[in-house]
mmCIF file of N, CA and C in Angstrom:
data_model
loop_
_atom_site.group_PDB
_atom_site.id
_atom_site.type_symbol
_atom_site.label_atom_id
_atom_site.label_comp_id
_atom_site.label_asym_id
_atom_site.label_seq_id
_atom_site.Cartn_x
_atom_site.Cartn_y
_atom_site.Cartn_z
ATOM 1 N N MET K 1 -140.029 32.531 168.656
ATOM 2 C CA MET K 1 -138.921 33.818 169.433
ATOM 3 C C MET K 1 -139.038 34.744 168.181
ATOM 4 N N SER K 2 -139.268 35.824 168.306
ATOM 5 C CA SER K 2 -139.217 37.137 167.505
ATOM 6 C C SER K 2 -137.715 37.658 167.313
ATOM 7 N N TYR K 3 -138.056 38.456 166.387
ATOM 8 C CA TYR K 3 -136.912 39.431 166.219
ATOM 9 C C TYR K 3 -136.505 40.140 167.345
ATOM 10 N N GLU K 4 -137.199 40.695 167.952
ATOM 11 C CA GLU K 4 -137.009 41.406 169.195
ATOM 12 C C GLU K 4 -136.459 40.535 170.131
ATOM 13 N N ASP K 5 -136.789 39.343 170.544
ATOM 14 C CA ASP K 5 -136.055 38.111 171.429
ATOM 15 C C ASP K 5 -134.681 37.888 171.083
ATOM 16 N N ARG K 6 -134.335 37.999 169.532
ATOM 17 C CA ARG K 6 -133.037 37.621 169.082
ATOM 18 C C ARG K 6 -132.198 38.772 169.130
ATOM 19 N N ASP K 7 -132.782 39.968 169.735
ATOM 20 C CA ASP K 7 -131.970 41.437 169.557
ATOM 21 C C ASP K 7 -130.693 41.382 170.662
ATOM 22 N N GLN K 8 -129.726 41.064 170.442
ATOM 23 C CA GLN K 8 -128.586 40.513 171.464
ATOM 24 C C GLN K 8 -128.062 42.114 171.632
ATOM 25 N N TYR K 9 -128.174 43.018 170.709
ATOM 26 C CA TYR K 9 -127.389 44.478 171.011
ATOM 27 C C TYR K 9 -128.233 45.677 171.322
ATOM 28 N N GLY K 10 -129.455 45.542 171.288
ATOM 29 C CA GLY K 10 -130.511 46.390 171.854
ATOM 30 C C GLY K 10 -130.590 47.461 170.645
ATOM 31 N N MET K 11 -130.877 46.891 169.622
ATOM 32 C CA MET K 11 -131.111 47.459 168.152
ATOM 33 C C MET K 11 -132.608 47.903 168.116
ATOM 34 N N TYR K 12 -133.242 47.702 168.774
ATOM 35 C CA TYR K 12 -135.031 47.679 168.504
ATOM 36 C C TYR K 12 -135.473 48.567 169.766
ATOM 37 N N VAL K 13 -134.768 49.231 170.256
ATOM 38 C CA VAL K 13 -135.334 50.217 171.392
ATOM 39 C C VAL K 13 -135.786 51.133 170.563
ATOM 40 N N ASP K 14 -137.237 51.602 170.662
ATOM 41 C CA ASP K 14 -137.924 52.779 170.098
ATOM 42 C C ASP K 14 -137.661 53.879 170.355
ATOM 43 N N ASN K 15 -136.748 54.477 169.450
ATOM 44 C CA ASN K 15 -136.092 56.001 169.489
ATOM 45 C C ASN K 15 -137.005 56.843 168.778
ATOM 46 N N GLY K 16 -138.280 56.502 168.857
ATOM 47 C CA GLY K 16 -139.182 57.636 168.142
ATOM 48 C C GLY K 16 -139.174 57.308 166.658
ATOM 49 N N HIS K 17 -138.839 56.427 165.949
ATOM 50 C CA HIS K 17 -138.696 56.272 164.470
ATOM 51 C C HIS K 17 -140.372 56.361 163.951
ATOM 52 N N LYS K 18 -140.313 56.663 162.756
ATOM 53 C CA LYS K 18 -141.716 57.051 162.158
ATOM 54 C C LYS K 18 -141.844 55.886 161.433
ATOM 55 N N GLY K 19 -141.515 54.737 161.110
ATOM 56 C CA GLY K 19 -141.805 53.612 160.317
ATOM 57 C C GLY K 19 -142.701 52.850 161.192
ATOM 58 N N PRO K 20 -143.212 51.800 160.685
ATOM 59 C CA PRO K 20 -143.989 50.626 161.209
ATOM 60 C C PRO K 20 -143.154 49.778 162.311
ATOM 61 N N GLY K 21 -141.759 49.776 161.970
ATOM 62 C CA GLY K 21 -140.817 48.956 162.944
ATOM 63 C C GLY K 21 -139.642 49.587 162.772
ATOM 64 N N PRO K 22 -138.690 48.816 163.222
ATOM 65 C CA PRO K 22 -137.350 49.380 163.286
ATOM 66 C C PRO K 22 -136.911 49.830 161.579
ATOM 67 N N GLU K 23 -136.137 50.642 161.495
ATOM 68 C CA GLU K 23 -136.074 51.398 160.024
ATOM 69 C C GLU K 23 -134.863 50.484 159.646
ATOM 70 N N LEU K 24 -134.008 49.874 160.235
ATOM 71 C CA LEU K 24 -132.851 49.199 159.695
ATOM 72 C C LEU K 24 -132.766 48.028 160.767
ATOM 73 N N MET K 25 -132.890 46.891 160.442
ATOM 74 C CA MET K 25 -132.866 45.451 161.042
ATOM 75 C C MET K 25 -131.354 44.677 160.983
ATOM 76 N N GLY K 26 -131.029 43.700 161.658
ATOM 77 C CA GLY K 26 -129.639 42.995 161.483
ATOM 78 C C GLY K 26 -130.635 41.777 160.923
ATOM 79 N N ALA K 27 -130.124 41.465 159.811
ATOM 80 C CA ALA K 27 -130.258 40.106 159.343
ATOM 81 C C ALA K 27 -130.272 39.029 160.177
ATOM 82 N N ASP K 28 -129.342 38.737 160.759
ATOM 83 C CA ASP K 28 -129.482 37.697 161.703
ATOM 84 C C ASP K 28 -130.650 37.448 163.009
ATOM 85 N N THR K 29 -131.160 38.499 163.202
ATOM 86 C CA THR K 29 -132.378 38.586 164.081
ATOM 87 C C THR K 29 -133.685 38.304 163.481
ATOM 88 N N LEU K 30 -133.742 38.492 161.948
ATOM 89 C CA LEU K 30 -134.673 38.152 161.245
ATOM 90 C C LEU K 30 -134.808 36.516 160.627
ATOM 91 N N ILE K 31 -133.573 35.830 160.735
ATOM 92 C CA ILE K 31 -133.534 34.285 160.564
ATOM 93 C C ILE K 31 -134.337 33.598 161.784
ATOM 94 N N GLY K 32 -135.306 32.808 161.482
ATOM 95 C CA GLY K 32 -135.895 32.109 162.460
ATOM 96 C C GLY K 32 -137.648 32.622 162.645
ATOM 97 N N ASP K 33 -137.709 33.923 161.920
ATOM 98 C CA ASP K 33 -138.911 34.584 161.868
ATOM 99 C C ASP K 33 -140.090 33.664 161.327
ATOM 100 N N HIS K 34 -141.076 33.619 161.737
ATOM 101 C CA HIS K 34 -142.254 33.040 161.129
ATOM 102 C C HIS K 34 -142.918 33.920 160.106
ATOM 103 N N VAL K 35 -143.402 32.907 159.098
ATOM 104 C CA VAL K 35 -143.969 33.373 157.749
ATOM 105 C C VAL K 35 -145.706 33.233 157.872
ATOM 106 N N HIS K 36 -146.498 33.981 157.994
ATOM 107 C CA HIS K 36 -147.986 33.794 157.771
ATOM 108 C C HIS K 36 -148.605 34.658 156.787
ATOM 109 N N ASN K 37 -149.632 34.011 156.375
ATOM 110 C CA ASN K 37 -150.408 34.568 155.421
ATOM 111 C C ASN K 37 -151.590 35.877 155.875
ATOM 112 N N LEU K 38 -152.483 36.221 155.051
ATOM 113 C CA LEU K 38 -153.429 37.125 155.494
ATOM 114 C C LEU K 38 -154.701 36.525 156.195
ATOM 115 N N GLN K 39 -154.479 35.062 156.285
ATOM 116 C CA GLN K 39 -155.510 34.444 157.032
ATOM 117 C C GLN K 39 -154.904 33.771 158.249
ATOM 118 N N ASN K 40 -153.734 34.378 158.582
ATOM 119 C CA ASN K 40 -153.357 34.109 159.740
ATOM 120 C C ASN K 40 -152.868 32.496 159.931
ATOM 121 N N GLU K 41 -152.441 31.777 158.763
ATOM 122 C CA GLU K 41 -152.044 30.586 158.647
ATOM 123 C C GLU K 41 -150.633 30.640 158.285
ATOM 124 N N HIS K 42 -150.210 29.645 159.222
ATOM 125 C CA HIS K 42 -148.293 29.677 159.408
ATOM 126 C C HIS K 42 -148.084 28.848 158.031
ATOM 127 N N LEU K 43 -147.013 29.633 157.126
ATOM 128 C CA LEU K 43 -146.729 29.201 156.036
ATOM 129 C C LEU K 43 -145.132 28.748 156.239
ATOM 130 N N GLY K 44 -144.312 28.962 157.135
ATOM 131 C CA GLY K 44 -143.036 28.555 157.165
ATOM 132 C C GLY K 44 -142.203 29.508 158.033
ATOM 133 N N GLU K 45 -140.727 29.533 158.023
ATOM 134 C CA GLU K 45 -140.021 30.144 158.849
ATOM 135 C C GLU K 45 -138.687 30.421 157.957
ATOM 136 N N ILE K 46 -138.264 31.619 158.157
ATOM 137 C CA ILE K 46 -137.189 32.301 157.511
ATOM 138 C C ILE K 46 -135.898 31.541 158.021
ATOM 139 N N LYS K 47 -135.266 31.103 157.052
ATOM 140 C CA LYS K 47 -133.859 30.072 157.189
ATOM 141 C C LYS K 47 -132.693 30.947 156.737
ATOM 142 N N GLU K 48 -132.847 31.814 155.896
ATOM 143 C CA GLU K 48 -131.497 32.513 155.203
ATOM 144 C C GLU K 48 -132.041 33.737 154.571
ATOM 145 N N ILE K 49 -131.260 34.642 154.433
ATOM 146 C CA ILE K 49 -131.575 35.921 153.761
ATOM 147 C C ILE K 49 -130.419 35.972 152.519
ATOM 148 N N MET K 50 -130.906 36.082 151.250
ATOM 149 C CA MET K 50 -129.791 36.090 150.191
ATOM 150 C C MET K 50 -129.932 37.528 150.104
ATOM 151 N N LEU K 51 -128.303 37.970 149.582
ATOM 152 C CA LEU K 51 -128.041 39.341 149.375
ATOM 153 C C LEU K 51 -127.771 39.334 147.799
ATOM 154 N N ASP K 52 -128.089 40.393 147.044
ATOM 155 C CA ASP K 52 -127.680 40.276 145.678
ATOM 156 C C ASP K 52 -126.343 41.305 145.740
ATOM 157 N N MET K 53 -125.451 40.611 145.493
ATOM 158 C CA MET K 53 -124.140 41.466 145.612
ATOM 159 C C MET K 53 -123.787 42.382 144.372
ATOM 160 N N ARG K 54 -124.490 42.421 143.420
ATOM 161 C CA ARG K 54 -124.283 43.475 142.459
ATOM 162 C C ARG K 54 -125.092 44.842 142.871
ATOM 163 N N THR K 55 -126.335 44.583 143.364
ATOM 164 C CA THR K 55 -126.846 45.601 144.029
ATOM 165 C C THR K 55 -126.802 46.256 145.240
ATOM 166 N N GLY K 56 -126.380 45.211 146.163
ATOM 167 C CA GLY K 56 -126.304 45.532 147.683
ATOM 168 C C GLY K 56 -127.926 45.450 148.187
ATOM 169 N N LYS K 57 -128.786 44.742 147.803
ATOM 170 C CA LYS K 57 -129.993 44.433 148.195
ATOM 171 C C LYS K 57 -130.581 43.029 148.458
ATOM 172 N N ILE K 58 -131.199 43.087 149.414
ATOM 173 C CA ILE K 58 -131.750 41.614 149.580
ATOM 174 C C ILE K 58 -132.808 41.259 148.569
ATOM 175 N N ALA K 59 -132.436 40.071 148.077
ATOM 176 C CA ALA K 59 -132.975 39.471 146.913
ATOM 177 C C ALA K 59 -134.242 38.473 147.148
ATOM 178 N N TYR K 60 -133.563 37.486 148.226
ATOM 179 C CA TYR K 60 -134.669 36.634 148.583
ATOM 180 C C TYR K 60 -134.588 36.276 150.006
ATOM 181 N N ALA K 61 -135.683 35.888 150.568
ATOM 182 C CA ALA K 61 -135.701 35.285 152.095
ATOM 183 C C ALA K 61 -135.913 33.781 151.527
ATOM 184 N N VAL K 62 -135.196 33.062 152.285
ATOM 185 C CA VAL K 62 -135.407 31.508 151.938
ATOM 186 C C VAL K 62 -136.060 31.093 153.144
ATOM 187 N N MET K 63 -137.246 30.430 152.896
ATOM 188 C CA MET K 63 -138.220 30.250 153.824
ATOM 189 C C MET K 63 -138.442 28.641 153.684
ATOM 190 N N ALA K 64 -138.199 27.930 154.867
ATOM 191 C CA ALA K 64 -138.723 26.664 155.083
ATOM 192 C C ALA K 64 -139.875 26.261 155.291
ATOM 193 N N SER K 65 -140.642 25.233 154.700
ATOM 194 C CA SER K 65 -142.164 24.951 155.191
ATOM 195 C C SER K 65 -142.194 23.167 155.172
ATOM 196 N N GLY K 66 -143.004 22.868 155.943
ATOM 197 C CA GLY K 66 -143.523 21.371 156.226
ATOM 198 C C GLY K 66 -142.170 20.783 156.705
ATOM 199 N N GLY K 67 -142.452 19.476 156.842
ATOM 200 C CA GLY K 67 -141.583 18.479 157.524
ATOM 201 C C GLY K 67 -141.616 18.541 159.024
ATOM 202 N N VAL K 68 -140.749 17.818 159.782
ATOM 203 C CA VAL K 68 -140.919 17.812 161.161
ATOM 204 C C VAL K 68 -139.379 17.854 161.352
ATOM 205 N N LEU K 69 -139.031 18.719 162.324
ATOM 206 C CA LEU K 69 -137.653 18.978 162.965
ATOM 207 C C LEU K 69 -136.680 18.781 161.624
ATOM 208 N N THR K 70 -136.928 19.763 160.909
ATOM 209 C CA THR K 70 -136.337 19.713 159.459
ATOM 210 C C THR K 70 -136.274 18.481 158.481
ATOM 211 N N ILE K 71 -136.670 17.432 158.817
ATOM 212 C CA ILE K 71 -136.708 16.275 158.153
ATOM 213 C C ILE K 71 -137.915 16.451 157.204
ATOM 214 N N GLY K 72 -137.512 16.394 155.558
ATOM 215 C CA GLY K 72 -138.885 16.618 154.968
ATOM 216 C C GLY K 72 -139.124 18.028 154.618
ATOM 217 N N GLU K 73 -138.450 18.994 155.119
ATOM 218 C CA GLU K 73 -138.832 20.327 154.850
ATOM 219 C C GLU K 73 -138.495 20.759 153.539
ATOM 220 N N LYS K 74 -139.412 21.742 153.046
ATOM 221 C CA LYS K 74 -139.095 21.942 151.484
ATOM 222 C C LYS K 74 -138.584 23.633 151.761
ATOM 223 N N LEU K 75 -137.609 24.073 150.911
ATOM 224 C CA LEU K 75 -137.169 25.508 150.793
ATOM 225 C C LEU K 75 -137.729 26.072 149.914
ATOM 226 N N PHE K 76 -137.913 27.641 149.916
ATOM 227 C CA PHE K 76 -138.469 28.450 148.954
ATOM 228 C C PHE K 76 -137.748 29.360 148.907
ATOM 229 N N ALA K 77 -137.437 30.234 147.908
ATOM 230 C CA ALA K 77 -136.622 31.491 147.821
ATOM 231 C C ALA K 77 -137.950 32.441 147.344
ATOM 232 N N VAL K 78 -138.221 33.193 148.391
ATOM 233 C CA VAL K 78 -139.282 34.153 148.395
ATOM 234 C C VAL K 78 -138.653 35.331 148.102
ATOM 235 N N PRO K 79 -139.123 36.053 146.990
ATOM 236 C CA PRO K 79 -138.812 37.285 146.614
ATOM 237 C C PRO K 79 -138.833 38.308 147.943
ATOM 238 N N TRP K 80 -138.069 39.312 148.336
ATOM 239 C CA TRP K 80 -137.837 39.992 149.283
ATOM 240 C C TRP K 80 -139.139 41.032 149.290
ATOM 241 N N GLU K 81 -139.580 41.478 148.249
ATOM 242 C CA GLU K 81 -140.727 42.370 148.054
ATOM 243 C C GLU K 81 -141.941 41.802 148.175
ATOM 244 N N ALA K 82 -142.050 40.608 148.268
ATOM 245 C CA ALA K 82 -143.257 39.804 148.744
ATOM 246 C C ALA K 82 -143.643 39.605 150.074
ATOM 247 N N LEU K 83 -142.520 39.994 150.878
ATOM 248 C CA LEU K 83 -142.770 39.851 152.380
ATOM 249 C C LEU K 83 -142.925 41.322 152.993
ATOM 250 N N THR K 84 -143.966 41.103 153.940
ATOM 251 C CA THR K 84 -144.142 42.300 154.640
ATOM 252 C C THR K 84 -144.146 42.276 156.116
ATOM 253 N N LEU K 85 -143.278 42.980 156.776
ATOM 254 C CA LEU K 85 -142.896 42.871 158.240
ATOM 255 C C LEU K 85 -144.239 43.203 159.232
ATOM 256 N N ASP K 86 -144.386 42.223 159.848
ATOM 257 C CA ASP K 86 -145.910 42.480 160.620
ATOM 258 C C ASP K 86 -145.358 42.778 161.991
ATOM 259 N N THR K 87 -145.026 44.159 162.603
ATOM 260 C CA THR K 87 -144.675 44.568 163.877
ATOM 261 C C THR K 87 -145.404 44.388 164.772
ATOM 262 N N VAL K 88 -146.692 44.126 164.782
ATOM 263 C CA VAL K 88 -147.542 43.492 166.046
ATOM 264 C C VAL K 88 -147.493 42.305 166.300
ATOM 265 N N ASN K 89 -147.343 41.492 165.503
ATOM 266 C CA ASN K 89 -147.099 39.828 166.104
ATOM 267 C C ASN K 89 -145.559 39.668 165.797
ATOM 268 N N LYS K 90 -144.621 40.514 165.188
ATOM 269 C CA LYS K 90 -143.254 40.073 165.128
ATOM 270 C C LYS K 90 -142.858 39.130 164.061
ATOM 271 N N ARG K 91 -143.478 39.037 162.995
ATOM 272 C CA ARG K 91 -143.364 37.872 162.093
ATOM 273 C C ARG K 91 -143.343 38.693 160.827
ATOM 274 N N PHE K 92 -143.483 37.941 159.691
ATOM 275 C CA PHE K 92 -143.670 38.394 158.366
ATOM 276 C C PHE K 92 -144.925 37.729 157.864
ATOM 277 N N THR K 93 -145.479 38.582 156.797
ATOM 278 C CA THR K 93 -146.591 38.040 156.130
ATOM 279 C C THR K 93 -146.459 38.042 154.854
ATOM 280 N N LEU K 94 -146.973 37.103 154.218
ATOM 281 C CA LEU K 94 -146.795 36.904 152.739
ATOM 282 C C LEU K 94 -148.349 36.492 152.377
ATOM 283 N N ASN K 95 -148.736 37.228 151.563
ATOM 284 C CA ASN K 95 -150.050 37.560 150.631
ATOM 285 C C ASN K 95 -150.319 36.316 149.694
ATOM 286 N N LEU K 96 -150.249 35.104 150.121
ATOM 287 C CA LEU K 96 -150.296 33.596 149.259
ATOM 288 C C LEU K 96 -151.218 32.865 150.299
ATOM 289 N N ASP K 97 -152.433 32.124 149.835
ATOM 290 C CA ASP K 97 -152.757 31.281 150.136
ATOM 291 C C ASP K 97 -151.928 29.991 150.309
ATOM 292 N N LYS K 98 -152.111 29.017 151.561
ATOM 293 C CA LYS K 98 -151.511 27.982 151.872
ATOM 294 C C LYS K 98 -151.339 27.034 150.927
ATOM 295 N N ASP K 99 -152.257 26.375 150.014
ATOM 296 C CA ASP K 99 -152.065 25.777 148.969
ATOM 297 C C ASP K 99 -151.261 26.356 148.013
ATOM 298 N N ARG K 100 -151.000 27.580 147.763
ATOM 299 C CA ARG K 100 -150.140 28.110 146.839
ATOM 300 C C ARG K 100 -148.691 28.077 147.255
ATOM 301 N N ILE K 101 -148.503 28.035 148.582
ATOM 302 C CA ILE K 101 -147.140 27.830 149.008
ATOM 303 C C ILE K 101 -146.781 26.387 148.510
ATOM 304 N N GLU K 102 -147.529 25.568 148.989
ATOM 305 C CA GLU K 102 -147.301 23.925 148.883
ATOM 306 C C GLU K 102 -146.895 23.605 147.554
ATOM 307 N N ALA K 103 -147.637 24.442 146.269
ATOM 308 C CA ALA K 103 -147.526 24.196 145.270
ATOM 309 C C ALA K 103 -146.202 25.031 144.470
ATOM 310 N N ALA K 104 -145.735 25.876 145.352
ATOM 311 C CA ALA K 104 -144.696 26.881 145.122
ATOM 312 C C ALA K 104 -143.238 26.216 144.548
ATOM 313 N N PRO K 105 -142.800 26.797 143.436
ATOM 314 C CA PRO K 105 -141.361 26.285 143.225
ATOM 315 C C PRO K 105 -140.353 26.191 144.569
ATOM 316 N N GLY K 106 -139.762 25.175 144.738
ATOM 317 C CA GLY K 106 -139.039 24.805 145.842
ATOM 318 C C GLY K 106 -137.850 23.817 145.589
ATOM 319 N N PHE K 107 -137.024 23.952 146.822
ATOM 320 C CA PHE K 107 -135.751 23.163 146.437
ATOM 321 C C PHE K 107 -135.485 22.256 147.824
ATOM 322 N N ASP K 108 -134.574 21.200 147.690
ATOM 323 C CA ASP K 108 -134.067 20.597 148.878
ATOM 324 C C ASP K 108 -132.756 21.292 149.381
ATOM 325 N N LYS K 109 -132.831 21.089 150.698
ATOM 326 C CA LYS K 109 -131.870 21.872 151.278
ATOM 327 C C LYS K 109 -130.212 21.443 150.790
ATOM 328 N N ASP K 110 -130.253 20.337 150.298
ATOM 329 C CA ASP K 110 -128.864 19.654 149.539
ATOM 330 C C ASP K 110 -128.675 19.994 148.131
ATOM 331 N N ASP K 111 -129.799 20.638 147.602
ATOM 332 C CA ASP K 111 -129.601 21.076 146.104
ATOM 333 C C ASP K 111 -130.307 22.240 146.056
ATOM 334 N N TRP K 112 -129.660 23.390 146.134
ATOM 335 C CA TRP K 112 -129.970 24.859 145.848
ATOM 336 C C TRP K 112 -130.057 24.950 144.573
ATOM 337 N N PRO K 113 -130.886 25.518 144.157
ATOM 338 C CA PRO K 113 -131.011 26.215 142.469
ATOM 339 C C PRO K 113 -130.000 27.624 142.135
ATOM 340 N N ASP K 114 -129.599 27.553 141.271
ATOM 341 C CA ASP K 114 -128.785 28.783 140.950
ATOM 342 C C ASP K 114 -129.389 30.005 140.737
ATOM 343 N N MET K 115 -129.608 30.894 141.980
ATOM 344 C CA MET K 115 -130.421 31.998 142.167
ATOM 345 C C MET K 115 -129.984 33.244 141.273
ATOM 346 N N ALA K 116 -128.754 33.311 140.753
ATOM 347 C CA ALA K 116 -128.358 34.063 139.917
ATOM 348 C C ALA K 116 -128.800 34.015 138.614
ATOM 349 N N ASN K 117 -129.253 32.672 138.130
ATOM 350 C CA ASN K 117 -129.922 32.597 136.882
ATOM 351 C C ASN K 117 -131.100 33.352 136.714
ATOM 352 N N GLN K 118 -131.002 34.011 135.680
ATOM 353 C CA GLN K 118 -132.445 34.901 135.091
ATOM 354 C C GLN K 118 -133.477 34.432 134.884
ATOM 355 N N THR K 119 -133.319 33.140 134.221
ATOM 356 C CA THR K 119 -134.615 32.448 133.898
ATOM 357 C C THR K 119 -135.464 32.086 135.078
ATOM 358 N N TRP K 120 -134.602 31.377 136.160
ATOM 359 C CA TRP K 120 -134.999 30.891 137.332
ATOM 360 C C TRP K 120 -135.594 32.047 138.069
ATOM 361 N N ALA K 121 -134.868 33.137 138.204
ATOM 362 C CA ALA K 121 -135.299 34.436 139.014
ATOM 363 C C ALA K 121 -136.669 34.873 138.447
ATOM 364 N N SER K 122 -136.883 35.117 137.205
ATOM 365 C CA SER K 122 -138.143 35.248 136.635
ATOM 366 C C SER K 122 -139.135 34.575 136.750
ATOM 367 N N GLN K 123 -138.876 33.113 136.888
ATOM 368 C CA GLN K 123 -140.029 32.282 137.393
ATOM 369 C C GLN K 123 -140.592 32.550 138.662
ATOM 370 N N VAL K 124 -139.680 32.827 139.581
ATOM 371 C CA VAL K 124 -139.922 32.939 141.065
ATOM 372 C C VAL K 124 -140.631 34.078 141.156
ATOM 373 N N HIS K 125 -140.266 35.173 140.591
ATOM 374 C CA HIS K 125 -140.982 36.445 140.976
ATOM 375 C C HIS K 125 -142.285 36.528 140.320
ATOM 376 N N ASN K 126 -142.377 35.698 138.976
ATOM 377 C CA ASN K 126 -143.698 35.944 138.618
ATOM 378 C C ASN K 126 -144.460 34.737 139.358
ATOM 379 N N TYR K 127 -144.139 33.916 140.003
ATOM 380 C CA TYR K 127 -144.973 33.226 140.789
ATOM 381 C C TYR K 127 -145.537 33.701 142.103
ATOM 382 N N TYR K 128 -144.661 34.750 142.743
ATOM 383 C CA TYR K 128 -145.117 35.216 143.840
ATOM 384 C C TYR K 128 -145.701 36.557 143.512
ATOM 385 N N GLY K 129 -145.929 36.995 142.405
ATOM 386 C CA GLY K 129 -146.566 38.336 141.725
ATOM 387 C C GLY K 129 -145.765 39.396 141.870
ATOM 388 N N THR K 130 -144.443 39.462 142.291
ATOM 389 C CA THR K 130 -143.514 40.655 142.317
ATOM 390 C C THR K 130 -143.267 41.089 140.797
ATOM 391 N N GLY K 131 -143.555 40.485 139.731
ATOM 392 C CA GLY K 131 -143.632 40.814 138.430
ATOM 393 C C GLY K 131 -142.121 41.093 137.711
ATOM 394 N N ARG K 132 -141.158 40.963 138.371
ATOM 395 C CA ARG K 132 -139.992 41.289 137.874
ATOM 396 C C ARG K 132 -139.712 40.086 136.885
ATOM 397 N N ASP K 133 -139.100 40.741 135.576
ATOM 398 C CA ASP K 133 -138.814 39.982 134.466
ATOM 399 C C ASP K 133 -137.112 40.098 134.299
ATOM 400 N N PHE K 134 -136.254 39.275 134.770
ATOM 401 C CA PHE K 134 -135.055 39.230 134.400
ATOM 402 C C PHE K 134 -134.534 38.983 133.339
ATOM 403 N N THR K 135 -135.051 38.364 132.570
ATOM 404 C CA THR K 135 -134.684 38.275 131.162
ATOM 405 C C THR K 135 -134.769 39.497 130.195
ATOM 406 N N THR K 136 -135.502 40.157 130.568
ATOM 407 C CA THR K 136 -135.920 41.500 129.749
ATOM 408 C C THR K 136 -135.681 42.757 130.607
ATOM 409 N N GLY K 137 -135.386 42.532 131.853
ATOM 410 C CA GLY K 137 -135.293 43.561 132.807
ATOM 411 C C GLY K 137 -136.551 44.690 133.121
ATOM 412 N N ALA K 138 -137.878 44.133 132.739
ATOM 413 C CA ALA K 138 -139.073 44.973 132.842
ATOM 414 C C ALA K 138 -139.713 44.363 134.218
ATOM 415 N N ARG K 139 -140.581 45.178 134.311
ATOM 416 C CA ARG K 139 -141.534 44.827 135.717
ATOM 417 C C ARG K 139 -142.660 44.587 135.388
#
């Protein structure tokens, strides 16, 4: 099911916008979207979207990967800027090889990390190549 299928309010009607997709999207319609890499391999599914309440911006998409019917699946906080909306296939793209996501820093659904911790955030951004260093503020 894609974000267009979950659009209960008719938000994604093409009104002649200039972007590659809807300019504004409801977070509710993005949860459940699949994530693929550039080799068209399925990496996971968006389970949650985390907002930075200080800046008002999206910080992470929590992606689930592996497991069967949520049993044994691993969660990953993927920096929002590492994801690209694929409007043709109605999913997200993450430029990461499948073996890299399997080795990515993840967590269990019952043991979430402190995503506001600056050291943790820097490690995650460095892993995904978004290069933000929260301990110094540098990019």
